[in-house]
Short mmCIF file of C-alpha atoms and ligand atoms in Angstrom, two decimals:
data_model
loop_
_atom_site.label_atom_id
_atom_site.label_comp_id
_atom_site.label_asym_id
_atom_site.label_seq_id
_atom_site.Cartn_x
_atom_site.Cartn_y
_atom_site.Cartn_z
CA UNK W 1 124.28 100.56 70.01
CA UNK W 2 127.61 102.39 70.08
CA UNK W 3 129.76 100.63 72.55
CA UNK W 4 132.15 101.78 75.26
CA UNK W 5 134.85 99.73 73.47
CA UNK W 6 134.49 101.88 70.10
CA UNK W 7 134.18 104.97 72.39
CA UNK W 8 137.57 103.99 74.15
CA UNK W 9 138.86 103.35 70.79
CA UNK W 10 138.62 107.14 69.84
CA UNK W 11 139.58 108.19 73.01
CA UNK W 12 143.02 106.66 72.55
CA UNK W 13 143.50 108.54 69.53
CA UNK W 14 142.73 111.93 71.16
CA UNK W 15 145.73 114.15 72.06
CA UNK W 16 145.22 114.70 75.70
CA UNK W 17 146.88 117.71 76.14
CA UNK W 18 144.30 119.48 73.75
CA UNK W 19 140.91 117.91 75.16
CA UNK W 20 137.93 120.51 74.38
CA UNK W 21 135.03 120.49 76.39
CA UNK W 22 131.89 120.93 74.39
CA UNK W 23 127.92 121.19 74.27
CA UNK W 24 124.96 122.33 72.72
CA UNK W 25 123.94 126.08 73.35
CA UNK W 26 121.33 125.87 75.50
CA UNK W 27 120.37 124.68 79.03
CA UNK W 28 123.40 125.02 80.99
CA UNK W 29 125.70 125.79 78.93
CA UNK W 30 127.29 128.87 80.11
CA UNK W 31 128.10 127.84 83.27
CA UNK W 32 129.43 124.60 80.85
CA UNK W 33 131.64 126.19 79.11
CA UNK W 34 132.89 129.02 82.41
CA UNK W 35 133.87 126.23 84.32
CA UNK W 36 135.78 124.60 81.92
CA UNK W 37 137.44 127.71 80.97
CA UNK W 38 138.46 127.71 85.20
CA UNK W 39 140.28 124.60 84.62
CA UNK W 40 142.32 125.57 81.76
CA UNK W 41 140.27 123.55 78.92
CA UNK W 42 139.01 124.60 75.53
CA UNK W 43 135.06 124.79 74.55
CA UNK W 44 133.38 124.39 71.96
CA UNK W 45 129.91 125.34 71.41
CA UNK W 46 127.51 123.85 69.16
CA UNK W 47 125.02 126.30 68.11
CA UNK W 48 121.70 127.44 66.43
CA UNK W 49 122.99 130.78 64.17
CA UNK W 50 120.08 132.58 65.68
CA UNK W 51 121.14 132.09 69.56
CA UNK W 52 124.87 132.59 69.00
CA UNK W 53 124.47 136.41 70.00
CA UNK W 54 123.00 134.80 73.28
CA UNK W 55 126.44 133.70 74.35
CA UNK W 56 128.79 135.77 72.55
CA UNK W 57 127.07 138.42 74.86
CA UNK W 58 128.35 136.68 78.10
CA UNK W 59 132.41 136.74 77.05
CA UNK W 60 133.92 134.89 80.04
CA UNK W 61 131.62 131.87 79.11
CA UNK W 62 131.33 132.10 75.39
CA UNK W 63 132.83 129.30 73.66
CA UNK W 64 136.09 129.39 72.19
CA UNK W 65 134.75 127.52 69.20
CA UNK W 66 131.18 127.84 67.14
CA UNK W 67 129.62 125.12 65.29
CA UNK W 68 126.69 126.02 63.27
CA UNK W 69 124.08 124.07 62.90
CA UNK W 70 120.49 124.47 61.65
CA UNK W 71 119.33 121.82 63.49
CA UNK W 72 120.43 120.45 66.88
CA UNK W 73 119.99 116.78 65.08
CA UNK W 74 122.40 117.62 62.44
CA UNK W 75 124.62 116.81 65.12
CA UNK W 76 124.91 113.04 64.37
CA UNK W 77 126.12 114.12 60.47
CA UNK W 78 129.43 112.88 59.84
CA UNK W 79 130.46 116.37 59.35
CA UNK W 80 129.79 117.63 63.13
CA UNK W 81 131.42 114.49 64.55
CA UNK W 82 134.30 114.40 62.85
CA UNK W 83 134.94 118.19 63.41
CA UNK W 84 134.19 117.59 66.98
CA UNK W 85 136.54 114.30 67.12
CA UNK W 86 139.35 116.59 65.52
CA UNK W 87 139.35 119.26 68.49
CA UNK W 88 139.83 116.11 70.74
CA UNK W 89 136.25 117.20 72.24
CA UNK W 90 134.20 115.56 75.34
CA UNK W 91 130.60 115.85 74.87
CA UNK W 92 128.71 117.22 78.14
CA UNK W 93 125.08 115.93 77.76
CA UNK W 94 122.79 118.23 79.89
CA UNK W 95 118.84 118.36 79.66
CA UNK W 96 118.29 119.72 76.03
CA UNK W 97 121.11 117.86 74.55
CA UNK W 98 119.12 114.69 75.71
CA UNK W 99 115.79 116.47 74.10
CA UNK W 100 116.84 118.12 71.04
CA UNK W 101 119.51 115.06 70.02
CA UNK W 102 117.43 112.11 71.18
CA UNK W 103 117.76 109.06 73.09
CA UNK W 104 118.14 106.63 70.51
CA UNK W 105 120.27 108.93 68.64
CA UNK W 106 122.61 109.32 71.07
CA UNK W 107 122.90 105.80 71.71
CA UNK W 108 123.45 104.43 68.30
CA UNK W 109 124.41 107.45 65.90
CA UNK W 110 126.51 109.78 67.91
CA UNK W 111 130.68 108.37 68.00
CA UNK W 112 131.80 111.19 70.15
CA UNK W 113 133.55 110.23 73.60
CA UNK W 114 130.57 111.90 75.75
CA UNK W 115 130.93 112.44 79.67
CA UNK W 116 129.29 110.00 82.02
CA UNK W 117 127.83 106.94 81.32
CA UNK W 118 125.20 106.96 77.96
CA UNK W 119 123.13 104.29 79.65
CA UNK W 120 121.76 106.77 82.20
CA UNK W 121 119.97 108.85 80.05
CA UNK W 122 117.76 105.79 79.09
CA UNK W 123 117.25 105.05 82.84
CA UNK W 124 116.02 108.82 82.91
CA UNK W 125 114.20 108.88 79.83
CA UNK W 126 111.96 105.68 80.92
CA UNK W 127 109.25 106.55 83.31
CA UNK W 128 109.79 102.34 84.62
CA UNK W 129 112.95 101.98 84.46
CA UNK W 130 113.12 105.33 86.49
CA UNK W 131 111.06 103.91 88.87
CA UNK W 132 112.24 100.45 88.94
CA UNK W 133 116.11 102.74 90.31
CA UNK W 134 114.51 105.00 92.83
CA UNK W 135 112.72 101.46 94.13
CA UNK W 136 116.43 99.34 94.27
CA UNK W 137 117.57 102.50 96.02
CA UNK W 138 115.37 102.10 98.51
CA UNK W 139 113.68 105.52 99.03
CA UNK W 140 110.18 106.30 99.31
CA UNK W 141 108.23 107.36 96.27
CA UNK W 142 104.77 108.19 95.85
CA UNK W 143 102.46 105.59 95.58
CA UNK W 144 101.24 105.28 91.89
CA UNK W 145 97.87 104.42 90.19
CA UNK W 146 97.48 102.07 87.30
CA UNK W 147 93.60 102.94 86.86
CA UNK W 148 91.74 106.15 87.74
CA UNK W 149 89.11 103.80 89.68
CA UNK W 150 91.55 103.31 92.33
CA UNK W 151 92.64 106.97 93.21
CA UNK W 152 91.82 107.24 97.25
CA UNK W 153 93.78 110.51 97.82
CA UNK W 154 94.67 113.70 96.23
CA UNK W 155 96.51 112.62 93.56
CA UNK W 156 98.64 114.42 90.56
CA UNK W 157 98.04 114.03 87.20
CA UNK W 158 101.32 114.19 84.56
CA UNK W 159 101.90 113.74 81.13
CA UNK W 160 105.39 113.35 79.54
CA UNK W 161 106.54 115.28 76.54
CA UNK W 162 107.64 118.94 75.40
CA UNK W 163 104.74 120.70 77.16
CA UNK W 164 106.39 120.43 80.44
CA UNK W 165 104.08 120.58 83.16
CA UNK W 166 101.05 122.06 81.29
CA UNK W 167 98.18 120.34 81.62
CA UNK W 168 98.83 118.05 85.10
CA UNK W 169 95.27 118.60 87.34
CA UNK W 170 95.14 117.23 90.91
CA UNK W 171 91.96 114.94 91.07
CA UNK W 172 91.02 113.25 94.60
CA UNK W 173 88.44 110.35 93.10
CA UNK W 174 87.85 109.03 89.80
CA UNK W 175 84.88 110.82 89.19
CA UNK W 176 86.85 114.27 89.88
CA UNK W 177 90.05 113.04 87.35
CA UNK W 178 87.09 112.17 84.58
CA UNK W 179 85.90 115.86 84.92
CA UNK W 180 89.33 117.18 85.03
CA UNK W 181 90.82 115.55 81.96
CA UNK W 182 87.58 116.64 79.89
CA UNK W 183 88.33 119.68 80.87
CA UNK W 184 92.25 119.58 79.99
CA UNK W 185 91.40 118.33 76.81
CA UNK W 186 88.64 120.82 76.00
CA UNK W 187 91.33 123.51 76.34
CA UNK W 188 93.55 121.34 73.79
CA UNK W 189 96.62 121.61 76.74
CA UNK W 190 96.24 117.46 76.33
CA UNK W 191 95.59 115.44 73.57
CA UNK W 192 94.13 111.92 73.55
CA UNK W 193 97.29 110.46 72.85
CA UNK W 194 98.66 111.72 75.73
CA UNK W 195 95.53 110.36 77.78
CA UNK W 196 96.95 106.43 77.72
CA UNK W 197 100.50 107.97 79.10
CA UNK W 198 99.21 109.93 82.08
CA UNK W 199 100.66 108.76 85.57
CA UNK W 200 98.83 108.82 88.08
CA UNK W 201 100.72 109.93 91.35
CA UNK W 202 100.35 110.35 95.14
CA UNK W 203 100.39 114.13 95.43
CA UNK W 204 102.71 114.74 98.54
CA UNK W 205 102.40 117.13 100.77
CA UNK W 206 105.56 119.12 101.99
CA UNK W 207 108.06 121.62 100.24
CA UNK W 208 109.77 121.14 97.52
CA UNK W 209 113.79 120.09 97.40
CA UNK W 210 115.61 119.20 94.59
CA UNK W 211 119.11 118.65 95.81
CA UNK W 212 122.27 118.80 93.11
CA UNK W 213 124.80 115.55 93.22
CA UNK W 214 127.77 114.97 91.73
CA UNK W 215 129.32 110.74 91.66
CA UNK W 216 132.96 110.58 91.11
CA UNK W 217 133.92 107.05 90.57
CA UNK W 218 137.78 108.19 91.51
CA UNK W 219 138.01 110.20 93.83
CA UNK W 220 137.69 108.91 97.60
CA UNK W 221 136.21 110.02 100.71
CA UNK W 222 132.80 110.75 102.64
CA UNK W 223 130.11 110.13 101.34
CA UNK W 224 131.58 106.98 100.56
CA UNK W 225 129.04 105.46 97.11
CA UNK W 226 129.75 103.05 94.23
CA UNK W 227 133.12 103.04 93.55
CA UNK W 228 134.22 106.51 95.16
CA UNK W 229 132.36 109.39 96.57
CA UNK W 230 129.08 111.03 96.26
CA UNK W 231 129.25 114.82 96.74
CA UNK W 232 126.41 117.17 97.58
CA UNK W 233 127.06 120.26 95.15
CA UNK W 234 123.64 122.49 96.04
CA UNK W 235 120.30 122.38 96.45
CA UNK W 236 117.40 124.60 94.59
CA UNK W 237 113.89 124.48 94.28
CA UNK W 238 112.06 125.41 90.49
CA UNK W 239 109.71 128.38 89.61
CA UNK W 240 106.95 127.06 88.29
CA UNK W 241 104.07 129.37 86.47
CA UNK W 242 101.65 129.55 87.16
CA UNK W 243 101.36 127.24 90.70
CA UNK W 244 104.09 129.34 92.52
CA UNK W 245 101.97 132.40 92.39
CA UNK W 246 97.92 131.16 92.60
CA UNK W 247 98.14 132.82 95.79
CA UNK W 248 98.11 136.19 94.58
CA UNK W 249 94.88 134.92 93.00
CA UNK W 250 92.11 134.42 95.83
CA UNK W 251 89.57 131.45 95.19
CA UNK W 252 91.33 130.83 91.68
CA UNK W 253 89.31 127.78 90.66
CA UNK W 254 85.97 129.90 90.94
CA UNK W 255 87.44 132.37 88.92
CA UNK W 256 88.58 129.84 86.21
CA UNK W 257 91.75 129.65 86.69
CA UNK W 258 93.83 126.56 86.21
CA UNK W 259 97.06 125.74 87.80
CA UNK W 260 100.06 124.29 85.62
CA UNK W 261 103.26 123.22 86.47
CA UNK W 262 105.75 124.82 84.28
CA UNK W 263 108.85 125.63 84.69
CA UNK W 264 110.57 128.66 84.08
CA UNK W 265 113.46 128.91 86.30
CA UNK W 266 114.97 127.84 89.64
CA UNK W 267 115.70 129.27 93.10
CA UNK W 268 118.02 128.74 95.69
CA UNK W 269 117.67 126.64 98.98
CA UNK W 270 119.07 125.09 101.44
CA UNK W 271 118.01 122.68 104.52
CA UNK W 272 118.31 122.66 108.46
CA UNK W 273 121.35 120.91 109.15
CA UNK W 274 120.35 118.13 110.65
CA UNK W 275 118.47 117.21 107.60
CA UNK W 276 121.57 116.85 106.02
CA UNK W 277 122.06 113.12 106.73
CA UNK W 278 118.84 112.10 104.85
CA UNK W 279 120.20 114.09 102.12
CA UNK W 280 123.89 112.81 101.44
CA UNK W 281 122.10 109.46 102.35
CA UNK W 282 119.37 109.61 99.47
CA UNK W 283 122.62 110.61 96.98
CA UNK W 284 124.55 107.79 97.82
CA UNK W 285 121.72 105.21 97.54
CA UNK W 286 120.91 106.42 94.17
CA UNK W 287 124.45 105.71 93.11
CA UNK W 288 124.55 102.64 94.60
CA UNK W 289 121.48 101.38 92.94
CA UNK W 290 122.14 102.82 89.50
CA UNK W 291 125.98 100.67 89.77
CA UNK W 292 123.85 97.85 90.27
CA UNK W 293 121.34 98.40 87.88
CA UNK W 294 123.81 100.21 84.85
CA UNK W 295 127.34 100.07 85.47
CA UNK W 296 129.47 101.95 86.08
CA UNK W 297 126.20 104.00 87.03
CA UNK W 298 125.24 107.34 87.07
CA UNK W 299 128.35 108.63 86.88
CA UNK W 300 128.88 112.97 87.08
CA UNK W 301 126.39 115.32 87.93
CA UNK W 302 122.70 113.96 88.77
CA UNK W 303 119.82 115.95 90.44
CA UNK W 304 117.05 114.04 92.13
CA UNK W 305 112.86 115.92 92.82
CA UNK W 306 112.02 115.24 96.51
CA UNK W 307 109.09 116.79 98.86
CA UNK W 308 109.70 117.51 102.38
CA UNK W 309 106.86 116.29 104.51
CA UNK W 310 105.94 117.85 108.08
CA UNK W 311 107.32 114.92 109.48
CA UNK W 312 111.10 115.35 107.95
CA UNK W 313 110.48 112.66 105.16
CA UNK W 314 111.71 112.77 101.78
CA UNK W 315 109.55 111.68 99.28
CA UNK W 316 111.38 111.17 96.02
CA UNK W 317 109.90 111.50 92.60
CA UNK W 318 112.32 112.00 89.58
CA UNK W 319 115.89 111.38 88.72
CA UNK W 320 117.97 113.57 86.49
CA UNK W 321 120.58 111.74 85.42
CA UNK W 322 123.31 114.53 84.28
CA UNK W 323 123.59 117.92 84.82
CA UNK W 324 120.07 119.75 85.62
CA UNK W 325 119.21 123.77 85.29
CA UNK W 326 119.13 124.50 88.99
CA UNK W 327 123.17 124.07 88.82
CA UNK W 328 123.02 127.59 86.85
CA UNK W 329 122.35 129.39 90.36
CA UNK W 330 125.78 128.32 91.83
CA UNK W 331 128.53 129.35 88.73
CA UNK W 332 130.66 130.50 91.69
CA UNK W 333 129.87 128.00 94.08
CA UNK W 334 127.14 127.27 96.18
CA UNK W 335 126.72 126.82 100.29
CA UNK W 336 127.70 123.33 100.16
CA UNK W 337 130.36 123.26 97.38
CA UNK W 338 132.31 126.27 99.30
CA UNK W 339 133.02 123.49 102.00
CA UNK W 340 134.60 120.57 99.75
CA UNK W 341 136.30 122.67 97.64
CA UNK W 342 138.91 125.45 98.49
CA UNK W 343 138.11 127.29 95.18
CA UNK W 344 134.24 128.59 93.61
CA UNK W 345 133.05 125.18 91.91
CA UNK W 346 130.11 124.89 90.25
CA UNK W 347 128.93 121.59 88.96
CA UNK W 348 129.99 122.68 85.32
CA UNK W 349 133.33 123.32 86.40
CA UNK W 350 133.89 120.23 88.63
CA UNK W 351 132.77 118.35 85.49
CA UNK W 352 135.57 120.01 83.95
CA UNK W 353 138.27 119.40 87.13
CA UNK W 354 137.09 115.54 87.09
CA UNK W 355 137.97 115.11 83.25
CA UNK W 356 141.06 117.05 84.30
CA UNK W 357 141.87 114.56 86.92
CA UNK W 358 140.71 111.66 84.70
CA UNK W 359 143.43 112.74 82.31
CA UNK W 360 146.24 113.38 84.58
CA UNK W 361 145.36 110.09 86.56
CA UNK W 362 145.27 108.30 83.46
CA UNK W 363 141.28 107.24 84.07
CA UNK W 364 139.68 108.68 81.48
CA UNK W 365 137.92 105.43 80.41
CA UNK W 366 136.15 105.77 83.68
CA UNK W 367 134.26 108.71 82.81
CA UNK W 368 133.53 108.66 79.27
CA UNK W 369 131.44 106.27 77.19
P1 AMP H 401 107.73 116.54 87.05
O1 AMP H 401 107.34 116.76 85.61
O2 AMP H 401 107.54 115.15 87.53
O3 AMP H 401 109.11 117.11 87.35
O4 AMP H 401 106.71 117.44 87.92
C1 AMP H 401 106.58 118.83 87.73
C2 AMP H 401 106.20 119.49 89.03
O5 AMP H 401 104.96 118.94 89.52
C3 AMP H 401 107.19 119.28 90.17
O6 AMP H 401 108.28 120.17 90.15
C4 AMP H 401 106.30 119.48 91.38
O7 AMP H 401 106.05 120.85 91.61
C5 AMP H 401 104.99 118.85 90.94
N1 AMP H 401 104.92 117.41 91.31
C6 AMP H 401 105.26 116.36 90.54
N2 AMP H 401 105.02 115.19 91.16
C7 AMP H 401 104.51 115.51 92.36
C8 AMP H 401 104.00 114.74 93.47
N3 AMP H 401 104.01 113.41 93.44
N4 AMP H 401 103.50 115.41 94.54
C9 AMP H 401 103.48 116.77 94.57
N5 AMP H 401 103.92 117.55 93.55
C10 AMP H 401 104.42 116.94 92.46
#
């Protein structure tokens, strides 16, 4: 495992004044690569040939600097992280850098200061040690199954992996999962090996709210979390085909239809007021239970998956532990950025503003690893 000593040890051979900011093309990248552009910094973009037209098409947040790659992989060769090293670059992990690079990659192959703490990601990418977080935080999660035989409610059904949410079924008794995962498997959107992985969750009933948090470890104020503050940077809610729009299909089931949970893109939200103390309260307990549990914890952007119920509880079910997609709606700012900050700042660019700050406070170390 690549340690924050070896990391800190490149770091201090970086020429400060000439820090890139850089990322794979994909996911968020754009709004990457615009906000550090806002704060004065270089980018550099590491890219698939075939999707480079994607962002030389959007100028203001095309990156100053290509690398070509013909595999996102390729960058842990030698090559790609010394070139990176040499432009003095910070990595930005986001969702696909996490997919397409790989945990254990990341954690033992890749030498390239990266923003945030490294030991997140493997909080994230663990459905127990996920779980065993949200629990020291102290919010409420559904209740999970360990065997079908127990299910006593409406339950959801979810398997982990690249399909995204293809193939989850609600079942409300074991009998009812039995007949639904034949049935998912029949139509090959499962496979047996993905059978033993399934969890078994309380479906909860409520709306949807996936609020966007950013943890600075060094800058102070309310909401007062870890070491610094906690700040609430938006809110959205995901688009997911085809369950967002079964209701344009009357009786769906009897005619065959299936629903699926996957998502293909992210809307805008945001919540009464006075719901606003649960809210900046759920963001600062995650922090403080990830300092505990991985310090200096989840430092940077983070994104947690909650459900509203009718009686104003949020019911917490996933932790993203860097930047997440539902950021991309806010590139100049969203309703709850525009009152912390006196400029537009989206969560790419106040990644960029707290490695600015890190450098001009001399705390670098604090953010990288
Ligand atoms: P996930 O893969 O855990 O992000 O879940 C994908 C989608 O399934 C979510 O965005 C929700 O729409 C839905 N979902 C997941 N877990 C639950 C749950 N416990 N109760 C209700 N809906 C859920």
């Amino acid at each position: 495992m690549i340690t924050k000593d070896e990391i800190h040890n490149i770091l201090q051979h970086y020429d400060l004044e000439k820090v890139s900011i850089g990322t794979i093309c994909s996911h968020s990248a754009l709004q990457i690569f615009y906000g550090a552009k806002q704060e004065g910094f270089r980018t550099v973009g590491i890219c698939l040939p075939e999707k480079k037209f994607v962002y030389d098409a959007f100028p203001l947040a095309k990156p100053n600097e290509y690398i070509l790659v013909n595999r996102y992989s390729d960058l842990t060769d030698s090559g790609v992280q010394e070139k990176l090293t040499r432009m003095n670059t910070i990595i930005i992990p986001h969702g696909s850098f996490v997919e397409y690079v790989g945990a254990d990659n990341i954690k033992n192959r890749f030498h390239v200061p990266m923003y945030g703490n490294r030991t997140s990601l493997e909080f994230e990418g663990d459905r127990s040690k996920m779980r065993m977080w949200l629990q020291e935080a102290g919010v409420k999660v559904p209740k999970e199954y360990s065997e079908p035989a127990n299910i006593d409610r409406p339950c959801i059904v979810k398997f982990h992996g690249a399909r995204g949410g293809r193939g989850f079924f609600i079942a409300n008794s074991e009998e009812h999962y039995k007949q639904q995962l034949e049935r998912a498997l029949k139509r090959g959107v499962i496979t047996d090996e993905d059978v033993d992985k399934a969890t078994i969750q309380e479906l909860v009933i409520g709306v949807r709210y996936y609020p966007q948090y950013f943890y600075s470890p060094i800058f102070r104020g309310e909401v007062k979390a870890g070491e610094g503050r906690v700040e609430l940077l938006g809110i959205d809610r995901r688009v997911e085909s085809n369950v967002d729009d079964l209701y344009r299909i009357p009786r769906f089931e009897e005619a065959g239809v299936e629903q699926s949970y996957v998502i293909t893109g992210n809307i805008p939200v945001v919540l009464r007021e006075s719901l606003l103390p649960k809210i900046l309260d759920l963001g600062r307990r995650i922090v403080d239970a990830s300092v505990k549990l991985f310090p200096p914890g989840i430092v940077g952007p983070f994104c947690i998956e909650t459900i509203c119920t009718d009686e104003l509880e949020f019911v917490t079910f996933e932790v993203s532990a860097r930047i997440v997609a539902g950021t991309n709606l806010y590139p100049e700012g969203s309703p709850y950025s525009c009152y912390l900050y006196p400029k537009p700042m989206s969560t790419g660019r106040r990644i960029a503003y707290e490695i600015r700050e890190g450098i001009s406070k001399n705390k670098l170390q604090y953010l990288v690893s």
